Amino acid sequence: MADRSSQNRFPSSGFLIGFLAISILGVSTAVVVLPHQPATFGTIPQTRRLFRVEVEDADEAGLVQQQLKVKPELVQGRYFYYYGDDNINRLLTSYGYSPVVADPEEVFTRIVRIAPQRDDAPLGKLGAASLLLRERDSWVLRGTVKQLRELERAGYVMKEQAHREPVPRRIQIVLAQPFDVNNQIGGRVEIVGIRRVRGGRAITVTGEAFDDAIKDLRARGLKVEILPDYPGVVR
Amino acid sequence: MKVLYRILFLVALGVASGRVSEIRASIDFSNFHTPTQMDNELTNLATTHASIAQIFTIGNSVEGRPIRGLKISNNVAIDDATKGDVVFIALQHAREWIAAEMALYLAEYLVTHYSTDPNLQACMNNLQIWIIPVANPDGYVYTASDPSRRFWRKNRRNNGDGTFGVDINRNFSYQWGLASGSSGVTADETYRGPSAFSEPEAYHFRDFIQARHNPRFLVSYHSAAEVILRSWRYVDAPAPGETTLGFVQQDMINRIAAVHGQVYGTSIGYNSSGSTLDYFWGEMRMIALTPELRGPSFDPPPAQIIPNNEENLPAAISLIKDAGCRTLWIKDYSADTGAEPSAVWLGDHWSHAFWTSPDIWTDTDPPVAGSTTVLHVRVHNDGPVTMHASIVRAYYTDPRVSLEFPNPDSVLIGEQTTDLVLGDSTLNFSWHVPSGTNIWGEHHWCVGAVVSHPDDKPLTTQIQRTSNIGGHNFQTVDAEAATKLFVGVTNFLSLPAEVVVRVDPKSLPPGWRVELPPLAERRKLSRKALLLHVQNNVLEPGENLAQPVRIIIPPNVPRGFVADIDISGVLLPLVPGERVPVGNGYTFRVTTRK
């Protein structure tokens, strides 16, 4: 059970009835938020239906967009997600695609802040939302709408990011093997520089990453040192 | 008094034209420019050098700001298809301010030295130079708006989930979506975007390049690793044309080091997928390089701007001269004047048979299979000076209409380093002609020669697109009319591609016909092919295709009659946007049965 005393430091928006303007991947619309739906991290409009088809790669996704005029909302792995209807799906089917209904609440992610917790274990138990940042005054979570709703049901009070964007931490990692850096550190680090450790084979990688990526790196046995933020950064 | 009048006149001119920014003799690089100053300086360059410089816009950013650049050309008002197009772009990453300073510095240098440096002017007259100092205007404005935002990297796309920004240099389609050096997490610095070319800053730039008539090279300035990057970026593997890419890269490094002793590296030590460089090399074989400029970090002291610009300028000028001035060259066909490109694909055939270089020949013609012969390569030096320590390489390979030099399968006949004097020089190579057949079962080989010098570098691997490469087919045994012939194609692109093979009807004697029967086994077309309504065969990367050729000869042709039949083709990659043809051709010598 999550620690309720620390969860409720943010004022809850409670149950909101009315129109709430939300933005999903840059598309604005207005929806009625029912009393049982918490609205603190937005909902997904149900006026359009989300589908997915399988594509081989980015070029095929680009060809679907160019030739069939079907705009991708998201291309993730081999899945091409789009808002469609029967006409669009018939067109895609004629080219050999098999449209499948997708749940937008399991596809699109949101970033929210919660009050700082004593530890992150309860969060992990409640869902796969990732913990981007543990800041002093708040924690920054990233998850699908469904994941975040689960957390909200468990009592976590969430606040939208608003204009306070998450800033990755500056990090430094020493790698014993001076090759295949991408594989060693994964894809979630923006590598800013690599230099050889004096008098040895090892290399020092400096970069930027969020706390969940840093946790992964540490789980791989890498020693990650957090460097001071760039000048002027406000957390 | 005269001075006062002049000032009043300039002020009046400024007011009349609606400009408020001052006109200065030279740009001050003692500090970083603000976005407004950067814009004004670019406008000033266009205004003060209106006969050769003009502002252009490739489109608007995600927040609606124009992505502006300076076009430099001696007939700047028109888009001249006869000229080569060279492109410099900077500041895809918002925090890398020094990159924009470099691009502005280059622009100013070119417009101010055009009239004072006749050698540079001569090369610039053959080019349209496009310089875009700020490829990410929204990010640039954001980084300059508050000290806490100085290190913002991406554009300012509202990702809709509480985060902003896509990394423009991970948003290009070539190998987009791989985990190598890009991220699918919106908050990450290397977020690749929801789909390839989702960002206007990326797709406007792609469209801009593809709309050019004759693109020669792209330089994309970044900072701050002090390295020169080239393809491949998405994987640790050599790219096609590794020798060519490496030569240009090393030359840049040498030129930079010669100024202030700053030695740039060759590798950054990690990969990035969806990058600008890989897109243009992978799909267009247009050489693309990224100088990672001076640091330390992304906010070097302003005192670094001038030395940074000074040391990077000669490398940029050298590339402009490579692209604009022909010094060393090899003819692609008898009437070739050295123009680049020497031939263009007209939809169903090449305008010239550029695989018939008269500058490449053997002692015995045709060469005898299994013998050793002398291969001669003639290189022209148009001057103005002897080109010391030039490198000439000769290769042979199986014939393919998809040929490039060098290609991964080409065999090096020889390499010579020599001084090429003004006029013509002929180099001799000993060539052991293969005794067997090529992969198509024929006695037919393609020979290519590549000439390189630090002051005249090939900027592609395509014969027809650079005068530094010449090619010639050799058929060691005449094909008889009844012999089964094949046209070979190999897909050297890392993309699936449509194969178009065509016979040039002009090369056929009267009454002769050549048929390219459809292949017996045609696989089910991929969805990419279906989407593009492809009618021809499709080759996956690395795959070979042997297209049978049937020659139909009228009955009245005497025995022993010889005909040289040109067959050519292209690979058209199965990609969205402009499908840039990459191809070649060869000539069959056919003799009627004796």
Coordinates of C-alpha atoms in Angstrom, one line a residue, chain B residues 250-530:
Chain B
Q250 CA 40.7 12.7 -43.8
D251 CA 41.2 15.7 -46.1
M252 CA 38.9 17.8 -43.9
I253 CA 40.7 16.7 -40.8
N254 CA 44.1 17.7 -42.4
R255 CA 42.8 21.1 -43.4
I256 CA 41.4 21.8 -40.0
A257 CA 44.6 20.8 -38.3
A258 CA 46.7 22.9 -40.6
V259 CA 45.1 26.2 -39.3
H260 CA 45.5 26.1 -35.5
G261 CA 46.8 22.6 -34.9
Q262 CA 43.4 21.3 -33.7
V263 CA 43.3 17.6 -34.6
Y264 CA 39.7 16.4 -35.1
G265 CA 38.9 12.7 -34.8
T266 CA 37.3 10.3 -37.2
S267 CA 34.8 8.7 -34.9
I268 CA 32.5 9.7 -32.2
G269 CA 32.4 6.2 -30.7
Y270 CA 28.6 5.6 -30.9
N271 CA 25.9 5.2 -33.5
S272 CA 22.8 7.3 -34.3
S273 CA 19.9 6.0 -36.4
G274 CA 17.7 8.2 -38.5
S275 CA 20.5 10.7 -39.2
T276 CA 20.7 13.2 -41.9
L277 CA 24.1 11.8 -43.1
D278 CA 22.9 8.3 -43.6
Y279 CA 19.7 9.4 -45.4
F280 CA 21.6 11.3 -48.1
W281 CA 24.4 8.8 -48.6
G282 CA 22.1 5.8 -48.3
E283 CA 19.4 7.0 -50.7
M284 CA 21.2 9.4 -53.0
R285 CA 24.9 8.6 -52.8
M286 CA 25.3 12.3 -52.0
I287 CA 28.3 12.7 -49.8
A288 CA 27.3 14.2 -46.5
L289 CA 29.6 15.1 -43.6
T290 CA 29.2 16.4 -40.1
P291 CA 32.0 18.5 -38.7
E292 CA 31.5 18.4 -34.9
L293 CA 32.9 21.8 -34.1
R294 CA 34.8 23.1 -31.1
G295 CA 33.7 22.8 -27.5
P296 CA 34.2 22.4 -24.7
S297 CA 30.5 21.4 -24.2
F298 CA 27.8 23.3 -26.0
D299 CA 28.6 26.7 -24.7
P300 CA 32.2 27.3 -25.5
P301 CA 33.6 30.7 -24.5
P302 CA 32.9 33.3 -27.3
A303 CA 36.6 33.5 -27.8
Q304 CA 36.4 30.1 -29.5
I305 CA 34.1 31.3 -32.2
I306 CA 36.7 32.9 -34.4
P307 CA 39.4 30.2 -34.2
N308 CA 36.7 27.6 -34.7
N309 CA 35.5 29.4 -37.9
E310 CA 39.0 30.0 -39.1
E311 CA 40.0 26.4 -38.8
N312 CA 36.9 25.0 -40.5
L313 CA 36.7 27.5 -43.4
P314 CA 39.5 25.9 -45.6
A315 CA 37.8 22.5 -45.5
A316 CA 34.5 24.0 -46.6
I317 CA 36.2 26.1 -49.4
S318 CA 38.0 22.9 -50.6
L319 CA 34.7 21.1 -51.0
I320 CA 33.3 24.0 -52.9
K321 CA 36.2 23.9 -55.2
D322 CA 36.0 20.1 -55.6
A323 CA 32.3 20.5 -56.6
G324 CA 32.7 23.6 -58.7
C325 CA 36.0 23.3 -60.6
R326 CA 37.1 20.5 -62.6
T327 CA 40.9 19.9 -62.4
L328 CA 41.5 16.2 -62.8
W329 CA 39.1 14.2 -64.9
I330 CA 38.5 11.1 -66.9
K331 CA 36.2 11.1 -69.9
D332 CA 33.0 9.0 -69.6
Y333 CA 32.5 8.8 -73.4
S334 CA 34.1 10.3 -76.5
A335 CA 32.2 13.5 -76.5
D336 CA 32.3 14.0 -72.7
T337 CA 33.4 17.5 -71.8
G338 CA 33.9 16.7 -68.1
A339 CA 30.5 18.2 -67.1
E340 CA 28.9 16.8 -64.0
P341 CA 26.7 14.9 -64.4
S342 CA 27.9 13.5 -67.7
A343 CA 24.6 11.7 -68.3
V344 CA 21.1 11.7 -66.9
W345 CA 18.4 9.1 -66.7
L346 CA 15.6 10.0 -69.0
G347 CA 13.1 7.6 -67.7
D348 CA 13.9 4.8 -70.1
H349 CA 17.5 5.3 -71.0
W350 CA 20.6 7.3 -70.1
S351 CA 21.3 10.3 -72.2
H352 CA 24.9 9.1 -72.9
A353 CA 26.7 5.7 -72.7
F354 CA 28.9 6.8 -69.8
W355 CA 30.4 3.3 -69.5
T356 CA 32.5 3.6 -72.7
S357 CA 35.4 5.8 -71.5
P358 CA 38.0 6.3 -74.2
D359 CA 40.4 7.1 -71.5
I360 CA 40.5 3.5 -70.3
W361 CA 41.8 0.9 -72.8
T362 CA 44.0 -2.2 -73.0
D363 CA 46.9 -3.2 -75.2
T364 CA 45.0 -6.1 -76.7
D365 CA 41.5 -5.1 -77.7
P366 CA 39.5 -7.0 -76.8
P367 CA 41.5 -8.3 -73.9
V368 CA 42.0 -12.1 -74.0
A369 CA 40.5 -14.1 -71.1
G370 CA 43.2 -15.5 -68.9
S371 CA 46.0 -13.3 -70.3
T372 CA 47.9 -10.5 -68.7
T373 CA 47.5 -7.2 -70.5
V374 CA 48.4 -3.6 -69.9
L375 CA 45.5 -1.4 -68.8
H376 CA 45.9 2.2 -69.7
V377 CA 44.2 5.0 -67.8
R378 CA 44.4 8.5 -69.2
V379 CA 43.8 11.4 -66.8
H380 CA 43.3 15.0 -67.9
N381 CA 44.7 17.8 -65.7
D382 CA 43.0 21.1 -66.7
G383 CA 45.3 23.0 -64.3
P384 CA 46.4 25.5 -63.4
V385 CA 49.2 23.4 -61.7
T386 CA 50.7 20.0 -61.6
M387 CA 48.7 17.9 -59.1
H388 CA 51.4 16.3 -57.0
A389 CA 50.8 12.9 -55.3
S390 CA 47.5 12.2 -57.0
I391 CA 46.1 8.8 -56.4
V392 CA 44.8 6.7 -59.3
R393 CA 43.1 3.4 -58.6
A394 CA 41.8 1.0 -61.2
Y395 CA 39.3 -1.7 -60.4
Y396 CA 37.5 -4.5 -62.3
T397 CA 34.2 -6.1 -61.4
D398 CA 31.3 -8.1 -62.8
P399 CA 29.2 -6.0 -65.1
R400 CA 26.1 -4.6 -63.5
V401 CA 23.7 -1.9 -64.4
S402 CA 23.9 -0.9 -60.8
L403 CA 27.6 -0.3 -60.8
E404 CA 29.5 2.1 -58.7
F405 CA 33.3 2.6 -58.1
P406 CA 34.5 1.4 -55.8
N407 CA 31.8 -1.1 -54.8
P408 CA 32.0 -3.8 -52.2
D409 CA 32.8 -6.5 -54.9
S410 CA 35.3 -4.6 -57.0
V411 CA 38.8 -6.0 -57.3
L412 CA 41.7 -3.5 -57.2
I413 CA 43.8 -3.9 -60.3
G414 CA 46.3 -1.4 -59.0
E415 CA 46.9 1.9 -57.3
Q416 CA 49.5 4.5 -58.2
T417 CA 50.5 7.7 -56.5
T418 CA 51.9 10.1 -59.1
D419 CA 52.3 13.7 -60.1
L420 CA 49.8 14.6 -62.8
V421 CA 51.2 17.4 -65.0
L422 CA 49.1 19.8 -67.0
G423 CA 47.4 18.2 -69.9
D424 CA 47.1 14.4 -70.2
S425 CA 48.9 11.7 -68.3
T426 CA 48.6 8.0 -69.0
L427 CA 49.1 5.5 -66.3
N428 CA 49.7 1.8 -67.0
F429 CA 48.5 -1.0 -64.9
S430 CA 49.2 -4.7 -65.3
W431 CA 45.8 -6.5 -65.4
H432 CA 45.5 -10.2 -65.2
V433 CA 42.2 -10.7 -67.1
P434 CA 40.1 -13.4 -65.5
S435 CA 40.1 -16.6 -67.4
G436 CA 36.7 -17.7 -66.2
T437 CA 33.3 -16.1 -66.6
N438 CA 31.7 -13.5 -64.5
I439 CA 28.8 -14.3 -62.2
W440 CA 26.5 -14.2 -65.1
G441 CA 28.4 -16.8 -67.0
E442 CA 29.8 -14.3 -69.5
H443 CA 33.3 -13.1 -70.5
H444 CA 32.5 -9.5 -69.8
W445 CA 34.1 -7.1 -67.2
C446 CA 33.6 -3.6 -66.1
V447 CA 36.8 -1.5 -65.4
G448 CA 36.7 1.7 -63.4
A449 CA 39.3 4.2 -62.6
V450 CA 39.1 6.8 -59.8
V451 CA 41.5 9.8 -59.5
S452 CA 41.8 11.5 -56.2
H453 CA 43.8 14.5 -54.9
P454 CA 43.2 16.6 -51.8
D455 CA 42.4 19.5 -54.1
D456 CA 40.1 17.5 -56.3
K457 CA 38.2 14.7 -54.6
P458 CA 35.4 12.5 -56.0
L459 CA 32.3 13.3 -54.0
T460 CA 30.3 10.3 -55.0
T461 CA 30.8 6.7 -56.2
Q462 CA 28.6 7.2 -59.3
I463 CA 30.5 7.4 -62.6
Q464 CA 28.2 9.9 -64.3
R465 CA 28.0 12.2 -61.3
T466 CA 31.7 12.9 -60.9
S467 CA 34.4 13.5 -63.5
N468 CA 36.9 11.9 -61.2
I469 CA 35.6 8.4 -62.1
G470 CA 35.6 6.8 -65.5
G471 CA 34.3 3.4 -66.5
H472 CA 34.7 1.1 -69.5
N473 CA 33.3 -2.4 -70.3
F474 CA 35.5 -5.0 -71.7
Q475 CA 34.1 -8.1 -73.4
T476 CA 36.9 -10.7 -73.6
V477 CA 35.0 -13.0 -75.9
D478 CA 32.4 -11.7 -78.4
A479 CA 29.0 -13.0 -77.6
E480 CA 27.5 -14.8 -80.6
A481 CA 24.0 -13.9 -81.5
A482 CA 22.7 -17.3 -80.5
T483 CA 24.4 -17.1 -77.1
K484 CA 22.2 -16.7 -74.1
L485 CA 23.0 -13.3 -72.6
F486 CA 22.2 -11.8 -69.3
V487 CA 22.1 -8.3 -67.9
G488 CA 23.2 -8.4 -64.3
V489 CA 22.0 -6.2 -61.5
T490 CA 23.1 -6.1 -57.8
N491 CA 21.4 -4.0 -55.2
F492 CA 24.2 -2.2 -53.5
L493 CA 21.8 0.1 -51.8
S494 CA 20.7 -0.9 -48.3
L495 CA 17.1 -0.5 -49.4
P496 CA 14.8 -2.7 -51.6
A497 CA 14.8 -1.2 -55.1
E498 CA 12.9 -1.5 -58.4
V499 CA 15.1 -2.6 -61.3
V500 CA 14.6 -0.9 -64.6
V501 CA 16.6 -2.4 -67.5
R502 CA 16.3 -0.9 -71.0
V503 CA 18.0 -1.4 -74.4
D504 CA 19.0 1.8 -76.2
P505 CA 17.3 1.4 -79.6
K506 CA 19.8 3.8 -81.1
S507 CA 22.5 1.1 -80.6
L508 CA 20.6 -1.5 -82.6
P509 CA 21.4 -2.0 -86.3
P510 CA 18.4 -1.7 -88.6
G511 CA 16.0 -4.6 -88.2
W512 CA 17.5 -5.9 -85.0
R513 CA 15.5 -6.3 -81.9
V514 CA 16.3 -7.1 -78.3
E515 CA 13.8 -8.6 -76.0
L516 CA 14.0 -8.7 -72.3
P517 CA 11.6 -11.6 -71.5
P518 CA 9.9 -11.5 -68.2
L519 CA 11.7 -13.5 -65.6
A520 CA 10.2 -17.0 -65.0
E521 CA 10.1 -16.7 -61.3
R522 CA 8.6 -13.6 -60.0
R523 CA 8.2 -13.4 -56.3
K524 CA 5.1 -12.0 -54.7
L525 CA 5.6 -8.3 -54.6
S526 CA 6.2 -6.7 -51.2
R527 CA 3.8 -4.2 -49.9
K528 CA 6.2 -1.4 -50.6
A529 CA 6.2 -2.4 -54.3
L530 CA 2.4 -2.6 -54.3

